[in-house]
XYZ file of C-alpha atoms in Angstrom:
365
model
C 32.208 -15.879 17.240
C 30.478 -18.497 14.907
C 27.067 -16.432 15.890
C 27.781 -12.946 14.517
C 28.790 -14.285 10.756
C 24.417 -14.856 11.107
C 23.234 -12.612 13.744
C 24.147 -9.047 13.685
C 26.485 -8.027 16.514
C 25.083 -4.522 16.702
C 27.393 -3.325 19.905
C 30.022 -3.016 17.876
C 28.468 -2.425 14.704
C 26.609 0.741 16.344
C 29.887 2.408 16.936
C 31.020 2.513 13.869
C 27.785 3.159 12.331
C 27.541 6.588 14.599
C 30.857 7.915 12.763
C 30.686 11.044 10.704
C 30.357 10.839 6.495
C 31.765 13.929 5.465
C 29.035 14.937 3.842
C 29.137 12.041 1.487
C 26.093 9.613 1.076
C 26.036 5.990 0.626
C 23.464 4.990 -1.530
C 22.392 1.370 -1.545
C 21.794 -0.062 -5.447
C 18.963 -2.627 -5.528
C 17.818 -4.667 -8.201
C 15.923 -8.141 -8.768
C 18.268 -11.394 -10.182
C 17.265 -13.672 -12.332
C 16.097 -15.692 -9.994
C 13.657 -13.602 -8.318
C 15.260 -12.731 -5.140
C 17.136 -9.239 -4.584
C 20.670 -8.412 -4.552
C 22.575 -4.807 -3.772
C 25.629 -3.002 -4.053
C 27.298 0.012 -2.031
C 27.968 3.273 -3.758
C 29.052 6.691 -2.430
C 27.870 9.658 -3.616
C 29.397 13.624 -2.905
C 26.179 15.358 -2.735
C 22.166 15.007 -1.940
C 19.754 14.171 -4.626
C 16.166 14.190 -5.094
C 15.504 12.215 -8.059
C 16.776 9.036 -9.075
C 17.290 10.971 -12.908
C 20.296 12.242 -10.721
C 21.672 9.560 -9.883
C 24.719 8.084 -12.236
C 24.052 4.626 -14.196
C 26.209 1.827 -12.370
C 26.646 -1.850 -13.511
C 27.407 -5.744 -12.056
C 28.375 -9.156 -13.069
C 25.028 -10.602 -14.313
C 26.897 -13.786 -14.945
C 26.871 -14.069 -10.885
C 22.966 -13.287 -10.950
C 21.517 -15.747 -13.417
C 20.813 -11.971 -15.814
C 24.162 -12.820 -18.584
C 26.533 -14.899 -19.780
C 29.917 -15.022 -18.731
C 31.432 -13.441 -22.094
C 28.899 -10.688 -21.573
C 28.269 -9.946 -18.695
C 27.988 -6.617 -17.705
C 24.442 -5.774 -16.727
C 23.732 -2.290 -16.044
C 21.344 -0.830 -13.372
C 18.685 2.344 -13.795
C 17.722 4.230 -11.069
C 14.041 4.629 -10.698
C 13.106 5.092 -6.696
C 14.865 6.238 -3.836
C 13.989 5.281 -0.181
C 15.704 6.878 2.923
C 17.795 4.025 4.098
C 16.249 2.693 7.615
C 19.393 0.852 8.177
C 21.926 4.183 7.963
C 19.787 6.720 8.179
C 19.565 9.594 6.089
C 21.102 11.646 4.919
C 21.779 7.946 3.559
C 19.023 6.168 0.350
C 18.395 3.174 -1.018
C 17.682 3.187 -4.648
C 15.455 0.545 -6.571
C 17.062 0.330 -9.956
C 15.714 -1.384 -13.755
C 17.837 -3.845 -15.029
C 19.673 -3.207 -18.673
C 21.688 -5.103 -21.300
C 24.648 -3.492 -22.626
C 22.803 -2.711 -26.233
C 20.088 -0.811 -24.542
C 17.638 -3.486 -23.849
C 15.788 -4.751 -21.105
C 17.253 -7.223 -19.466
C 15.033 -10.528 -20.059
C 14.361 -9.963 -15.861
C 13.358 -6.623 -16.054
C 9.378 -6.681 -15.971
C 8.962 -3.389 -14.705
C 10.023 -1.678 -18.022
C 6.631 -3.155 -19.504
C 4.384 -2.921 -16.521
C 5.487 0.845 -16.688
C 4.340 1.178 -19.841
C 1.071 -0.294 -19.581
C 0.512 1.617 -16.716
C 1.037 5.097 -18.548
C -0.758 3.826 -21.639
C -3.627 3.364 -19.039
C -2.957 5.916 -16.569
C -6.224 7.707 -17.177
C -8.155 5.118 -15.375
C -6.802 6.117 -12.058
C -5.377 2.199 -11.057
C -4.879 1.501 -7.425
C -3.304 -1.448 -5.839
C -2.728 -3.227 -2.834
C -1.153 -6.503 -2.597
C -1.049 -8.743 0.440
C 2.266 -10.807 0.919
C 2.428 -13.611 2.919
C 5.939 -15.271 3.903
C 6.891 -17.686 6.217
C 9.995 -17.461 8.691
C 12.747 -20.209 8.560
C 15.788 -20.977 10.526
C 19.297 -21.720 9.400
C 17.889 -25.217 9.026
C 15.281 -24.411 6.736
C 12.559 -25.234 9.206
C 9.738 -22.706 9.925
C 11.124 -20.826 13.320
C 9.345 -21.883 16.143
C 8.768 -25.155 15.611
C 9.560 -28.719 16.634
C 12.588 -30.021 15.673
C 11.454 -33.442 15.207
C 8.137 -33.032 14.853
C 5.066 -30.465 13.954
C 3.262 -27.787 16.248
C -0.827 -28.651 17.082
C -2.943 -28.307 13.902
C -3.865 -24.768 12.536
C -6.974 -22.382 14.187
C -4.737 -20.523 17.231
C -2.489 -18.818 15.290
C -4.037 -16.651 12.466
C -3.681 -13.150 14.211
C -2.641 -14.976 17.207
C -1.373 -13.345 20.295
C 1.198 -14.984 22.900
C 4.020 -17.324 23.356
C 3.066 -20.946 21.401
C 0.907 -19.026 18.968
C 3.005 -16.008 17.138
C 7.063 -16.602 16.556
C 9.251 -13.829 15.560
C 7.157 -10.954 16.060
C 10.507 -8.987 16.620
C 11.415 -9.376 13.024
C 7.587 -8.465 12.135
C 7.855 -5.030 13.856
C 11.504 -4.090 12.903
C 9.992 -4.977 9.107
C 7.010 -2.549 9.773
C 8.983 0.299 11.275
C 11.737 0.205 8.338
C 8.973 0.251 6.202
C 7.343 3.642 7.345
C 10.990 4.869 8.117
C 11.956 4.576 4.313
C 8.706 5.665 2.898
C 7.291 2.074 1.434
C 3.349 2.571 1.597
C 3.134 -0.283 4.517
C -0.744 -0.639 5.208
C -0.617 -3.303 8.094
C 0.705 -6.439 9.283
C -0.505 -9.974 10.766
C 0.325 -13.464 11.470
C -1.065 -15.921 9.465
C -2.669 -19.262 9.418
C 0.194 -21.836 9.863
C 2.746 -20.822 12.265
C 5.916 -18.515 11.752
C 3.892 -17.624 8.741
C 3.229 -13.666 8.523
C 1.607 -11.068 6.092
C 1.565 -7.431 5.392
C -0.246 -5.425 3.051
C 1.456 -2.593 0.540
C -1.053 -0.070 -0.606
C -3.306 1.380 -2.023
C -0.327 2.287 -4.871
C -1.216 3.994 -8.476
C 0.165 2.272 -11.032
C 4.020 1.225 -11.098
C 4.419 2.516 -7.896
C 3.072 -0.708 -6.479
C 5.866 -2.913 -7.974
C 8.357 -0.625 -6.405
C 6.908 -0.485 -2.935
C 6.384 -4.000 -2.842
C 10.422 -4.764 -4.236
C 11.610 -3.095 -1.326
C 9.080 -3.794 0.758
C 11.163 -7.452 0.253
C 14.531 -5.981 0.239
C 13.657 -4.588 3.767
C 12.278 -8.169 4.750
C 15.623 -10.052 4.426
C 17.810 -7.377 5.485
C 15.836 -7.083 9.072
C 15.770 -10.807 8.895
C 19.637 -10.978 7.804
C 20.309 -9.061 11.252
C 18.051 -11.678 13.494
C 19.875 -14.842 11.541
C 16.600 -15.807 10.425
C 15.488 -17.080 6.447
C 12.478 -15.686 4.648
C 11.005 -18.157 2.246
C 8.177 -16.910 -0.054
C 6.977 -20.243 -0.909
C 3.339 -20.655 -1.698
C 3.491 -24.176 -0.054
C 6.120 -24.007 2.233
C 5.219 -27.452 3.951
C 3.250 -29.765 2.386
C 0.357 -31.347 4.053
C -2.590 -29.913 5.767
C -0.972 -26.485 6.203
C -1.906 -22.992 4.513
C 0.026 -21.942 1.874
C 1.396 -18.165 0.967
C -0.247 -16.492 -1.329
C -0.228 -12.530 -3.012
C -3.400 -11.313 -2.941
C -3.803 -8.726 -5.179
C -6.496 -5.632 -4.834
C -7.809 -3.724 -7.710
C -9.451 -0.595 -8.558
C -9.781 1.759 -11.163
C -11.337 4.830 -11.016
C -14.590 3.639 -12.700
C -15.106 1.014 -10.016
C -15.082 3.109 -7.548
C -17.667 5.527 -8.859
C -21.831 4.484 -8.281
C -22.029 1.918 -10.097
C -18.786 0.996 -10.536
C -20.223 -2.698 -9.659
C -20.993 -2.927 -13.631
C -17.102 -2.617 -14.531
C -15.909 -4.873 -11.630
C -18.178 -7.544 -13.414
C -16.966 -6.720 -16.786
C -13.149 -7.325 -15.187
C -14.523 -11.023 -14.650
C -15.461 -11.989 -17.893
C -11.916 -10.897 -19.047
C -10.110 -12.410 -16.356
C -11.826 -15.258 -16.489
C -10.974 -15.401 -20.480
C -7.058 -15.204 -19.776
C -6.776 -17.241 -17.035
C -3.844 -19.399 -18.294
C -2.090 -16.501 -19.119
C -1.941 -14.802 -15.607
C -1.955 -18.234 -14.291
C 1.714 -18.571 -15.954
C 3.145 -15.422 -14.041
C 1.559 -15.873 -10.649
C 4.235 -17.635 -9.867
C 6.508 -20.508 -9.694
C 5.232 -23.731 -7.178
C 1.663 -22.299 -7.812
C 0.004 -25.649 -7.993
C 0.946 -26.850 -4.988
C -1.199 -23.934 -3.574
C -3.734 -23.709 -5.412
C -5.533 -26.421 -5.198
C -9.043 -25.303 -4.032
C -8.504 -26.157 -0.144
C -7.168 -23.842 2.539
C -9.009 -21.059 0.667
C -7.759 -21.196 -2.429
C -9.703 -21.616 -5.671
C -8.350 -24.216 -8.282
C -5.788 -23.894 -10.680
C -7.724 -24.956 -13.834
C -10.831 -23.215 -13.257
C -11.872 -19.602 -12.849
C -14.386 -18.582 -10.447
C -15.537 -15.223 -8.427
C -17.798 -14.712 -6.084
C -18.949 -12.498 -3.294
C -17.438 -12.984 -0.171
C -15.729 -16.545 -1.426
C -12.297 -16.777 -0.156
C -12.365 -20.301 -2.104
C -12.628 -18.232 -5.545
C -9.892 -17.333 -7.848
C -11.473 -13.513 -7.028
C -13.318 -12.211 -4.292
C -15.906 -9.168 -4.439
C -15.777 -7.425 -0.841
C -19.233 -8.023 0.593
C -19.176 -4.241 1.913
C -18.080 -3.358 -2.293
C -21.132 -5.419 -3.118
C -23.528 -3.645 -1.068
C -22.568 -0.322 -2.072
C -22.720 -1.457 -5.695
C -18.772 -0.153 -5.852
C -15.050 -0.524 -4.689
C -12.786 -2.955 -5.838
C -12.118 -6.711 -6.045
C -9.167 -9.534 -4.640
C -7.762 -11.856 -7.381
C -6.757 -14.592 -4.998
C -4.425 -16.448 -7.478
C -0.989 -14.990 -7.546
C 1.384 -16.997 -5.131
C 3.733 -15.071 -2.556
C 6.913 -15.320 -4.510
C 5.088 -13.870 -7.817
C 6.508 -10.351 -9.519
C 4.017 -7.740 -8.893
C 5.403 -6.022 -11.696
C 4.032 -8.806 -13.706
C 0.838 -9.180 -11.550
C -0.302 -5.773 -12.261
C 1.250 -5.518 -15.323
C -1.010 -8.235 -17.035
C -4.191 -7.754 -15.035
C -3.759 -4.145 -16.986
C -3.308 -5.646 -19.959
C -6.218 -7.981 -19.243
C -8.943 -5.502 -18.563
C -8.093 -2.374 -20.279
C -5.460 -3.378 -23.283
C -1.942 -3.557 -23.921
C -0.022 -0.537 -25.487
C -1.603 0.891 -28.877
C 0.078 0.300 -32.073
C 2.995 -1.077 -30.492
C 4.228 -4.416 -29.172
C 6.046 -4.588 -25.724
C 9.681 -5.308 -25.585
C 9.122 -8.886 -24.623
C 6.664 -9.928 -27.500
């Protein structure tokens, strides 16, 4: 019995879970707390809807989420995506919702609200995205799942896209993730394992514009409910164990529609001097740890200095050698750590290379 309050008991659940609705719909509210992690509510709804613009307004305790004080605490939650639910199946959704303060401003947690506006201020460049997030797979202990309970596995090199008992651990959780991915419509582009083991990544993309941040939110939600049902933690950590062990990163692809035009080499270069010129700034929302990762071993660049190159996995960016030879593509910005908003990633690199929104300030300056 102690078992199924971690591991989903799914004999019995399945039962249940095969009983008729009525035509009603439960629609799964999802939203990011203030301490960047997800949380969701349960809400039924009497009829099918398309568009998250039909879907009602709803509300929570933010003083429970880190997003408001106890004598004001009603936080209210926006609608902005739906997902068919991989969990209920349709007719059933999960919705990815903004967060709100009761006098009509974003909550202080809500970056999407100003990535979304950079992003249409900036839509004519045509941005795509594709971000790379690497986690690594705990037990109830805390201790990466499949190792040594007193002790550490043999040294990294088997098990970066490893294959076979010793060398991959939890693949099961790896491939329910992928499947609920594709089921409910996130743009999943792959999976592997990683470096150090019970370490994992997949990639979610390409995206244009905001749709990126919203792919990649549930991408997460997804994560730890599939891992919920196996009784297994997901820690997005950069440096999950300290030592001589890879950490997790976010790598973050860019292009815009002039890079990948002949040429398009010319503006990729152009990004660099402007990265390279706000450095602290993305530095100080790619995430929180970041310096124990990035410390210019286990392919990372450093944390103080900006560098690209061609090829260099040991540079803040990387230029694809196959973009460099056809003088166009895109480029990786190495930097961001796994637990970082992508709403903020690709909010600022926006910022960064193109400019902010004209003759107007965002919300949060």
């Amino acid at each position: 019995m102690a078992d199924s309050t971690t591991v989903s008991n799914y004999p019995n659940l399945d039962k249940y879970m095969k009983l008729p609705q009525k035509g009603k719909i439960m629609a799964e509210y999802v939203w990011i707390d203030g301490t960047n992690g997800v949380r969701s509510k349960s809400k039924t709804l009497f009829k099918p809807v398309s568009s998250p613009d039909e879907l009602p307004e709803w509300n929570f305790d933010g003083s429970s989420t880190g997003q408001a004080p106890g004598d004001n605490s009603d936080v209210y939650i926006r609608p902005v995506a739906i997902f068919p639910d991989p969990f209920r199946l349709e007719p059933n959704i999960i919705v990815m919702c903004e967060t709100w303060d009761p006098d009509g401003s974003p909550n202080k947690f809500n970056y999407r609200h100003d990535a979304a506006r950079l992003m249409e201020a900036n839509k004519h460049h045509e941005l795509w995205f594709g971000l790379e997030q690497e986690y690594t797979l705990l037990g109830i202990d805390d201790r990466p799942y499949g190792w040594p309970k007193n002790g550490f596995p043999g040294a990294q090199g088997p098990y970066y896209c490893g294959v076979g008992a010793g060398r991959v651990f939890c693949r099961d959780i790896v491939e329910a993730h992928y499947k609920a991915c594709m089921y409910a419509g996130v743009n999943i582009a792959g999976t592997n394992a990683e470096v150090m083991p019970a370490q994992w990544e997949y990639q979610v993309g390409p995206c244009e514009g905001i749709q990126l941040g919203d792919h990649l939110w549930m991408s997460r939600f997804l994560l730890a409910r599939v891992a919920e049902e196996f009784g297994a933690k997901v820690s997005f950590a950069p440096k999950p164990i300290p030592g001589d062990w890879n950490g997790a990163g976010l790598h973050t692809n860019v292009s815009s529609a002039e890079m990948r035009q002949d040429g398009g080499m010319k503006h990729i270069e152009a990004a660099m001097k402007k990265l390279e010129g706000r450095h602290v700034d993305h530095i100080a929302v790619y995430g929180e740890g970041n310096a124990d990762r990035l410390t210019g071993k286990h392919e990372t660049g450093s944390m103080d200095k900006f560098t690209w190159g061609v090829a260099d996995r040991g540079a803040s960016v990387r230029i694809p050698r196959q973009c460099a030879r056809e003088g166009k593509g895109y480029f990786e910005d190495r930097r961001p750590a796994s637990n970082a908003d992508p709403y903020q990633i690709t909010g600022i690199i926006v910022e960064t290379i193109y400019g902010g929104v004209p003759d107007e300030k965002t919300d949060k300056e």
